[in-house]
XYZ file of C-alpha atoms in Angstrom:
505
model
C 225.895 -26.684 75.346
C 226.304 -23.574 73.453
C 223.847 -24.804 70.942
C 221.322 -25.795 73.414
C 221.569 -22.018 74.828
C 221.128 -20.716 71.462
C 217.763 -22.717 71.086
C 216.348 -20.702 73.971
C 217.828 -17.265 72.707
C 215.291 -14.326 72.831
C 216.149 -11.813 69.932
C 215.265 -8.140 70.262
C 213.774 -6.672 67.016
C 217.074 -5.272 66.349
C 218.836 -8.696 66.687
C 215.958 -10.334 64.426
C 216.244 -7.821 61.749
C 220.089 -8.620 61.773
C 219.186 -12.483 61.489
C 217.175 -11.560 58.695
C 219.849 -9.577 57.031
C 222.510 -12.147 57.572
C 220.305 -14.833 55.942
C 219.520 -12.422 53.024
C 223.284 -11.960 52.440
C 223.488 -15.730 51.803
C 221.158 -15.616 48.913
C 218.052 -16.377 50.400
C 215.529 -13.505 49.408
C 213.441 -11.779 51.824
C 210.530 -12.589 49.416
C 211.252 -16.354 50.248
C 211.348 -15.796 54.261
C 208.160 -13.819 53.768
C 206.295 -16.986 51.831
C 207.781 -19.223 54.536
C 206.460 -17.069 57.264
C 202.841 -16.967 55.534
C 202.889 -20.824 54.896
C 203.693 -21.276 58.678
C 200.931 -18.924 59.879
C 198.634 -21.129 57.399
C 199.719 -24.261 58.794
C 199.293 -23.325 62.425
C 196.002 -21.490 61.918
C 194.722 -24.577 59.971
C 195.566 -26.764 62.923
C 194.512 -24.978 65.574
C 191.110 -23.352 64.103
C 190.188 -26.023 61.460
C 186.728 -25.058 61.835
C 187.094 -21.284 61.132
C 185.676 -20.756 57.634
C 185.360 -16.835 57.382
C 188.598 -15.108 58.383
C 189.038 -11.194 58.898
C 192.647 -10.374 58.151
C 194.149 -7.131 59.536
C 197.235 -6.059 57.285
C 199.516 -3.340 58.561
C 202.221 -1.156 56.551
C 205.443 -3.572 56.974
C 206.315 -6.967 56.804
C 203.709 -8.294 59.167
C 201.137 -7.001 56.712
C 203.110 -8.858 54.045
C 203.174 -12.141 55.998
C 199.255 -11.395 56.564
C 198.798 -11.196 52.851
C 200.594 -14.538 51.809
C 198.727 -16.184 54.370
C 195.349 -14.906 53.259
C 196.334 -16.111 49.761
C 197.040 -19.799 51.298
C 193.783 -19.581 53.239
C 191.846 -18.601 50.186
C 193.284 -21.366 48.183
C 192.365 -23.770 50.869
C 188.565 -22.718 50.584
C 188.476 -20.218 53.524
C 186.414 -16.740 52.983
C 189.001 -14.133 53.574
C 188.457 -10.368 53.918
C 191.604 -8.194 54.327
C 191.209 -4.978 55.873
C 194.281 -2.695 55.190
C 195.926 -0.053 57.286
C 197.532 1.775 54.078
C 196.641 1.302 50.382
C 198.530 -1.209 48.520
C 200.270 1.494 46.404
C 201.929 2.797 49.473
C 203.353 -0.425 50.387
C 207.131 -1.096 49.655
C 209.853 -4.092 49.171
C 208.386 -7.525 49.869
C 205.187 -6.117 51.322
C 204.108 -4.855 48.231
C 205.042 -8.008 46.246
C 203.018 -10.025 48.725
C 199.948 -7.464 48.485
C 199.961 -7.489 44.598
C 200.189 -11.155 44.441
C 196.979 -11.581 46.626
C 193.789 -11.424 44.263
C 191.205 -11.405 47.108
C 189.029 -8.446 48.450
C 190.339 -5.872 50.698
C 188.920 -2.864 52.204
C 190.299 0.036 54.349
C 191.026 -0.773 58.197
C 188.174 1.822 59.164
C 185.621 -0.726 57.471
C 186.694 -3.379 59.766
C 183.610 -5.034 61.668
C 184.072 -8.390 63.379
C 180.437 -9.451 62.856
C 179.917 -12.516 60.530
C 183.706 -13.798 61.115
C 184.845 -16.914 62.662
C 188.384 -15.615 63.439
C 190.628 -12.542 63.072
C 194.034 -12.755 61.834
C 196.256 -9.686 63.092
C 199.073 -8.780 60.810
C 199.012 -4.976 61.673
C 202.479 -4.636 63.968
C 205.014 -7.063 64.758
C 207.711 -6.971 67.495
C 209.350 -3.875 66.198
C 206.543 -1.683 67.399
C 207.951 1.480 69.544
C 204.993 3.619 69.538
C 201.324 3.397 70.868
C 198.795 2.343 67.985
C 196.471 5.144 67.275
C 193.500 6.207 64.942
C 191.893 3.410 62.773
C 194.358 0.649 63.697
C 193.636 1.408 67.432
C 190.119 1.073 66.919
C 190.392 -2.385 64.938
C 192.430 -3.711 67.703
C 189.655 -2.841 70.441
C 186.997 -4.051 67.960
C 188.872 -7.312 67.492
C 189.237 -7.858 71.211
C 185.610 -6.882 72.072
C 184.401 -9.461 69.449
C 185.106 -12.489 71.517
C 186.563 -13.906 68.557
C 189.818 -16.040 68.610
C 192.799 -14.033 67.457
C 196.049 -15.236 65.565
C 198.675 -12.684 66.186
C 201.641 -12.820 63.478
C 204.923 -12.333 65.097
C 203.674 -10.488 68.241
C 200.250 -9.056 69.351
C 199.713 -5.749 67.576
C 200.408 -3.017 70.373
C 202.931 -5.043 72.318
C 206.652 -4.047 72.230
C 208.969 -6.929 71.362
C 211.740 -5.480 73.430
C 209.824 -4.854 76.838
C 206.505 -6.682 76.616
C 204.792 -3.576 77.225
C 201.540 -2.496 76.123
C 201.874 0.548 73.916
C 198.414 1.483 73.980
C 195.557 -0.654 72.726
C 197.121 -3.946 72.200
C 195.619 -7.506 70.586
C 194.676 -10.232 73.205
C 195.650 -13.381 71.040
C 194.563 -16.962 71.458
C 197.663 -17.887 69.652
C 200.899 -16.167 68.076
C 202.861 -17.328 65.363
C 206.463 -15.961 65.315
C 209.621 -16.910 63.548
C 213.055 -18.437 64.190
C 213.321 -17.412 67.906
C 210.841 -15.849 70.309
C 211.363 -12.119 71.465
C 211.659 -10.865 74.947
C 207.918 -9.291 74.527
C 206.744 -12.816 74.273
C 207.752 -13.599 77.833
C 207.671 -10.272 79.524
C 204.300 -9.049 81.031
C 202.064 -7.771 79.526
C 203.151 -9.328 76.461
C 202.992 -12.942 78.031
C 199.402 -12.496 78.988
C 198.566 -10.901 75.235
C 200.325 -13.822 73.502
C 198.091 -16.729 74.198
C 200.194 -19.957 73.109
C 203.206 -18.998 71.086
C 204.436 -21.092 68.061
C 207.665 -20.759 66.589
C 208.246 -21.527 62.784
C 211.395 -22.225 61.123
C 211.571 -20.132 58.088
C 214.893 -21.187 57.128
C 217.270 -19.010 58.965
C 220.443 -20.465 59.650
C 220.891 -20.894 63.728
C 224.492 -20.379 62.919
C 223.597 -16.638 62.523
C 223.383 -16.594 66.380
C 226.930 -17.089 66.722
C 227.430 -13.590 64.967
C 224.652 -11.993 66.755
C 225.707 -13.346 70.187
C 222.441 -12.751 72.016
C 222.434 -12.465 75.851
C 218.858 -12.905 76.576
C 217.200 -16.450 76.725
C 213.971 -18.159 77.610
C 214.504 -19.815 81.127
C 214.262 -23.460 80.058
C 216.199 -26.566 80.796
C 218.262 -26.445 77.540
C 219.891 -23.581 78.759
C 221.262 -25.160 81.846
C 220.804 -28.910 81.815
C 224.267 -29.570 80.619
C 225.497 -28.605 84.234
C 222.490 -29.843 86.166
C 223.884 -31.721 89.014
C 223.292 -35.530 88.780
C 224.457 -37.823 91.797
C 227.191 -40.076 91.031
C 226.690 -43.872 91.397
C 229.921 -43.941 93.723
C 229.252 -40.570 95.154
C 228.045 -39.845 98.864
C 226.478 -36.853 100.694
C 229.546 -34.825 101.136
C 230.030 -34.790 97.365
C 226.782 -32.973 97.231
C 227.485 -30.036 99.172
C 226.529 -28.717 102.510
C 224.028 -25.716 102.877
C 223.408 -23.488 105.677
C 220.267 -21.575 106.201
C 220.025 -18.813 109.161
C 217.037 -18.911 111.213
C 215.047 -16.077 112.680
C 213.922 -15.758 116.350
C 211.700 -18.060 118.201
C 208.530 -16.654 116.684
C 209.793 -16.462 113.118
C 211.394 -19.677 112.218
C 209.172 -21.092 109.589
C 210.651 -19.260 106.390
C 214.142 -20.587 107.194
C 212.700 -24.178 107.766
C 211.084 -23.843 104.324
C 214.188 -22.780 102.562
C 216.421 -25.500 104.367
C 213.871 -28.084 103.208
C 213.794 -26.951 99.879
C 217.627 -27.157 99.707
C 217.667 -30.834 100.921
C 215.013 -31.647 98.198
C 216.802 -30.424 95.437
C 219.774 -32.421 96.343
C 222.154 -30.671 98.901
C 223.926 -33.402 100.616
C 223.490 -31.881 103.920
C 221.624 -28.840 105.329
C 222.160 -27.142 108.530
C 219.713 -24.614 110.205
C 221.714 -22.156 111.988
C 219.510 -21.017 114.957
C 219.611 -18.321 117.583
C 219.591 -19.860 121.258
C 215.994 -18.505 121.747
C 214.833 -20.511 118.650
C 216.540 -23.829 119.121
C 213.793 -25.677 120.886
C 211.130 -24.363 118.448
C 213.493 -25.610 115.388
C 214.438 -29.009 116.921
C 210.705 -29.770 117.358
C 210.275 -29.533 113.504
C 213.584 -30.831 112.317
C 214.629 -34.434 111.237
C 216.812 -34.901 108.363
C 217.750 -31.127 108.741
C 220.744 -30.599 111.134
C 220.506 -27.787 113.982
C 223.156 -25.750 115.047
C 223.339 -23.103 117.562
C 224.552 -19.889 116.290
C 224.238 -16.391 118.101
C 225.324 -13.528 115.936
C 228.026 -12.401 116.089
C 229.635 -14.492 118.606
C 229.341 -17.864 116.988
C 230.043 -16.909 113.204
C 233.640 -17.459 113.346
C 233.367 -21.177 114.425
C 230.228 -21.610 111.833
C 232.678 -20.294 109.100
C 235.639 -21.936 109.974
C 234.352 -25.146 108.603
C 235.318 -25.122 104.958
C 232.577 -27.689 104.033
C 229.741 -25.333 104.680
C 229.732 -23.593 100.887
C 226.463 -22.016 100.395
C 224.401 -19.860 102.834
C 220.769 -18.636 102.913
C 220.275 -15.297 104.848
C 216.991 -13.469 104.921
C 213.886 -15.273 105.435
C 212.396 -14.397 108.954
C 215.711 -13.332 110.150
C 215.089 -9.931 111.000
C 216.015 -6.458 109.457
C 219.155 -4.584 110.854
C 222.868 -4.995 111.707
C 222.825 -8.538 112.636
C 221.847 -9.521 109.071
C 224.593 -6.999 107.560
C 227.173 -8.435 109.924
C 226.310 -11.880 108.830
C 226.329 -11.070 105.053
C 229.537 -9.475 105.326
C 231.235 -12.334 107.285
C 230.064 -14.866 104.489
C 230.820 -13.007 101.597
C 234.362 -12.034 103.346
C 234.945 -16.035 103.858
C 234.371 -16.152 100.096
C 231.170 -18.560 100.671
C 228.044 -18.369 98.087
C 225.318 -16.400 99.623
C 221.644 -16.211 98.853
C 220.443 -12.947 100.288
C 216.670 -12.700 100.222
C 213.784 -10.925 101.880
C 214.974 -9.120 105.425
C 218.667 -9.704 104.010
C 217.891 -7.539 101.110
C 216.014 -4.925 102.991
C 218.642 -4.815 105.763
C 221.016 -2.854 103.299
C 218.218 -0.527 101.876
C 219.569 2.740 103.509
C 223.082 1.910 102.384
C 223.130 -0.456 99.295
C 226.357 0.707 98.107
C 227.830 -1.067 101.274
C 226.547 -4.253 99.814
C 227.714 -3.903 96.322
C 231.219 -2.594 97.685
C 231.235 -5.957 99.866
C 230.580 -7.999 96.728
C 233.092 -6.185 94.515
C 235.713 -6.488 97.155
C 235.756 -9.955 97.569
C 234.490 -11.299 94.473
C 231.576 -12.368 95.946
C 229.395 -15.070 94.874
C 225.907 -13.657 95.819
C 222.464 -14.009 94.819
C 219.813 -11.317 95.413
C 216.405 -12.722 95.109
C 213.857 -9.702 95.378
C 210.449 -8.896 94.480
C 209.604 -5.579 93.172
C 209.158 -3.549 96.388
C 212.580 -5.316 97.840
C 214.111 -4.255 94.318
C 213.322 -0.550 94.601
C 214.746 -0.361 98.235
C 218.454 -1.534 96.738
C 218.007 0.014 93.381
C 215.585 2.883 93.701
C 216.772 4.750 90.545
C 216.540 1.672 88.337
C 213.231 0.669 89.497
C 211.705 4.141 88.714
C 213.263 4.374 85.425
C 209.985 3.557 83.252
C 212.170 3.384 80.100
C 213.642 0.276 81.200
C 211.953 -3.102 80.847
C 211.974 -5.372 83.772
C 214.652 -7.461 81.693
C 216.937 -4.254 81.370
C 216.359 -3.320 85.120
C 217.411 -6.576 86.358
C 220.537 -6.580 84.022
C 221.478 -2.987 85.180
C 221.044 -4.191 88.555
C 223.400 -7.339 88.212
C 225.825 -5.086 86.627
C 225.975 -2.596 89.471
C 225.852 -5.043 92.354
C 228.164 -7.762 91.203
C 225.393 -10.402 92.172
C 223.014 -12.685 90.381
C 219.746 -10.640 90.448
C 216.422 -12.699 90.510
C 213.721 -9.959 89.924
C 210.768 -12.234 90.949
C 207.146 -11.954 89.673
C 204.905 -14.000 87.035
C 207.772 -13.224 84.663
C 210.769 -13.469 86.944
C 214.041 -12.243 85.509
C 217.551 -13.825 86.416
C 220.403 -11.616 85.441
C 224.115 -12.221 85.780
C 226.704 -9.566 85.970
C 228.278 -10.730 82.934
C 225.070 -9.616 80.910
C 223.252 -12.719 80.399
C 219.867 -12.935 81.446
C 216.879 -15.177 81.234
C 213.111 -14.890 81.453
C 211.079 -17.329 83.138
C 207.590 -19.023 81.754
C 206.802 -21.637 84.505
C 204.601 -21.073 87.303
C 200.881 -20.173 88.141
C 199.074 -17.200 89.953
C 199.289 -19.380 92.897
C 202.844 -19.008 93.763
C 201.700 -15.635 95.100
C 201.373 -16.701 98.530
C 203.606 -16.274 101.760
C 206.644 -18.265 101.801
C 206.751 -19.305 98.405
C 209.755 -17.134 98.003
C 211.504 -18.779 101.008
C 211.449 -22.084 99.062
C 213.062 -20.505 95.865
C 215.766 -19.092 97.723
C 216.327 -22.973 99.230
C 216.194 -24.333 95.712
C 219.115 -22.070 94.418
C 221.300 -22.529 97.501
C 220.739 -26.214 97.203
C 221.914 -26.242 93.436
C 224.777 -24.081 94.054
C 225.991 -26.126 96.889
C 226.197 -29.172 94.440
C 228.554 -26.922 92.466
C 226.181 -25.797 89.672
C 227.409 -22.339 88.294
C 225.658 -19.220 89.965
C 223.630 -18.227 86.831
C 222.541 -21.474 85.884
C 221.631 -22.605 89.611
C 219.422 -19.680 89.931
C 217.635 -20.161 86.130
C 217.310 -23.884 87.410
C 215.822 -22.973 90.787
C 213.389 -20.476 89.318
C 212.362 -22.866 86.777
C 211.779 -25.765 89.177
C 209.836 -23.388 91.694
C 207.280 -22.557 88.710
C 207.114 -26.024 87.589
C 206.405 -27.664 90.918
C 203.517 -25.020 91.165
C 202.442 -26.221 87.918
C 202.231 -29.794 89.303
C 200.022 -28.909 92.015
C 197.569 -26.275 90.805
C 195.099 -24.378 92.651
C 195.045 -24.418 96.519
C 199.042 -24.185 96.513
C 200.682 -23.257 99.568
C 204.371 -22.670 100.237
C 204.487 -25.908 102.419
C 203.316 -27.803 99.503
C 206.376 -26.955 97.137
C 209.349 -28.790 98.732
C 207.525 -32.048 98.356
C 206.588 -31.360 94.693
C 210.532 -31.539 94.097
C 211.048 -34.893 93.395
C 208.521 -35.035 90.612
C 210.209 -32.206 88.941
C 213.676 -33.613 89.169
C 212.085 -36.849 87.728
C 211.292 -34.766 84.513
C 214.602 -33.267 84.524
C 216.860 -36.297 85.193
C 214.731 -38.695 82.884
C 216.200 -37.217 79.545
C 219.705 -37.252 80.969
C 219.506 -40.921 82.107
C 219.086 -41.895 78.341
C 222.932 -40.348 77.680
C 224.422 -42.738 80.069
């Protein structure tokens, strides 16, 4: 399972440099790695843009520029017409980049002369994942001209202008149709706005031994099935519903019951053996009119909490969707955590602790609580105002800091949802569509996470799987999606996940 997780590892620029260093220390030269990188760029460009005959190549001052020179030589040898525009004179280059530039016999001009007119494609080799400042001057103007040209752009490693660590656009940034990177992706490939600038991302094997990851021990991952499929719940042939856990969702008042029902239905669809909706007396009849397989239980807060939690089979709870903000939500959350049950805290449940977030964090710490927090950006800023306001932190780092402070698994939602564990692990999601930005979508996600956790899936992995499935379900539907559609799409996603596992029986 560790090797599967390593396949999804995301490397910061510093970690990628260490992977290079460890590889070079085993007598694979940096020049060899650069030649392989150039070959990979050439191979992908040739396949994706077979008709591109005239190619403008932007070559920067570092190894990205060296990769561009190697690719340029291969393109020229294949009969493509290439023109390199250099950010620095060849004599100012050093190391492998200088060797690559000297090995290229084709025409070259200064970056100031770049004009996309007459070309079919632009190859961006200006700056890679290690960029830490805004691109300025002639290089910035070249980026803007390339974007404005309407030509397809292939980026080497990462679109120039995008931070490999944060995904932030540090000023003008290339908008690529294809990005070719090496060994492993970087956080900037999945975090916005890098994700939107990359286009399709292709990862090239340049001969770095995956064993270097055991030394580097990355803590960031792409949220993909290989990260968690080894512990994904699969019903046993001789099992029964009680083996698959019992999830409970707290309903709001009579006019605010829909969100909780969405959560409950999602928990049931994803495989929880039983799901109960805990309803206030005023909403019993409304809920009863809508429920079939989901059970209904009267629960007046705080009077009936003791009886509810006296049943040890009730293992995972969802609190927040449509519940209401205030003391009742805080009371329920405290009772669940103190009873050592798993709790998915969302929406109103999160906002109920906005005035005293430390009360929640102390509660989790004092009881070694198994808690999930699933905020969108606004809810996140209510619980973690200082972290949210720190613009020096990437979204990945903000989620990681929040998980460490709170002791909870934090699911910081958005088009680049980040899932972070208190132990330092974090994953960036890439499934989903813009149509997930609709009322009730987050309630379904809370139910998916609860349903997976109720089946004894470990907390971080349950959150990751729930987020991935949520996005994948939206992809199955396409335009016009509303939250009510999502639970019904879960079986198709489950079929995708369980089909590969069935071959291992």
